[in-house]
């Protein structure tokens, strides 16, 4: 079930990051796109941590492997999406600031998982 949830989150992020941006309503909030990137990768990283913690339970010496794998996966996923935006779309372009927002969101996802470790372990 956790794998399905992580894949669905990844698919939603991929769709919204690669869809024609003219189909997305304009919101006049400064840096809103960076906030969205942060939130996407926070959720992406957190959902993959949940999955990997359950998959690696008993196979890894500690939970940090799940945190590390999820963070690296999120960063590379974000970089790949930025590259695909510049290659596959005409209304979007790659942005280093988006990659930074992605990485910060991923880092906060890891921190949230560490803070919520006891609750996550009960899942």
XYZ file of C-alpha atoms in Angstrom, residues 6-18 37 40-45 47-48 69-85 98-99 102-103 106:
44
model
C 4.542 6.790 -3.159
C 4.040 6.008 -6.858
C 0.779 7.987 -6.966
C 2.498 10.985 -5.324
C 5.339 10.723 -7.839
C 2.892 10.528 -10.742
C 0.933 13.563 -9.591
C 4.118 15.596 -9.243
C 5.314 14.476 -12.672
C 1.989 15.394 -14.257
C 1.822 18.868 -12.732
C 5.473 19.610 -13.476
C 5.255 18.557 -17.131
C 8.248 22.786 -5.586
C 5.925 18.603 -3.835
C 9.336 17.347 -2.751
C 8.479 17.426 0.927
C 5.573 15.063 0.188
C 7.570 13.033 -2.347
C 10.426 12.438 0.088
C 6.077 9.196 1.090
C 9.176 7.361 -0.146
C 17.803 6.923 -0.259
C 14.601 8.978 -0.259
C 16.456 12.294 -0.163
C 18.825 11.348 -3.006
C 15.921 9.914 -5.020
C 13.971 13.158 -4.573
C 16.893 15.362 -5.611
C 17.606 13.304 -8.741
C 13.887 13.128 -9.537
C 13.686 16.931 -9.271
C 16.709 17.436 -11.516
C 15.264 14.998 -14.056
C 11.922 16.820 -14.051
C 13.688 20.156 -14.637
C 15.593 18.693 -17.585
C 12.392 17.185 -18.994
C 10.622 20.539 -18.654
C 13.411 25.133 -8.619
C 16.067 22.461 -8.026
C 13.093 20.764 -4.436
C 16.184 19.890 -2.396
C 13.262 17.003 0.412
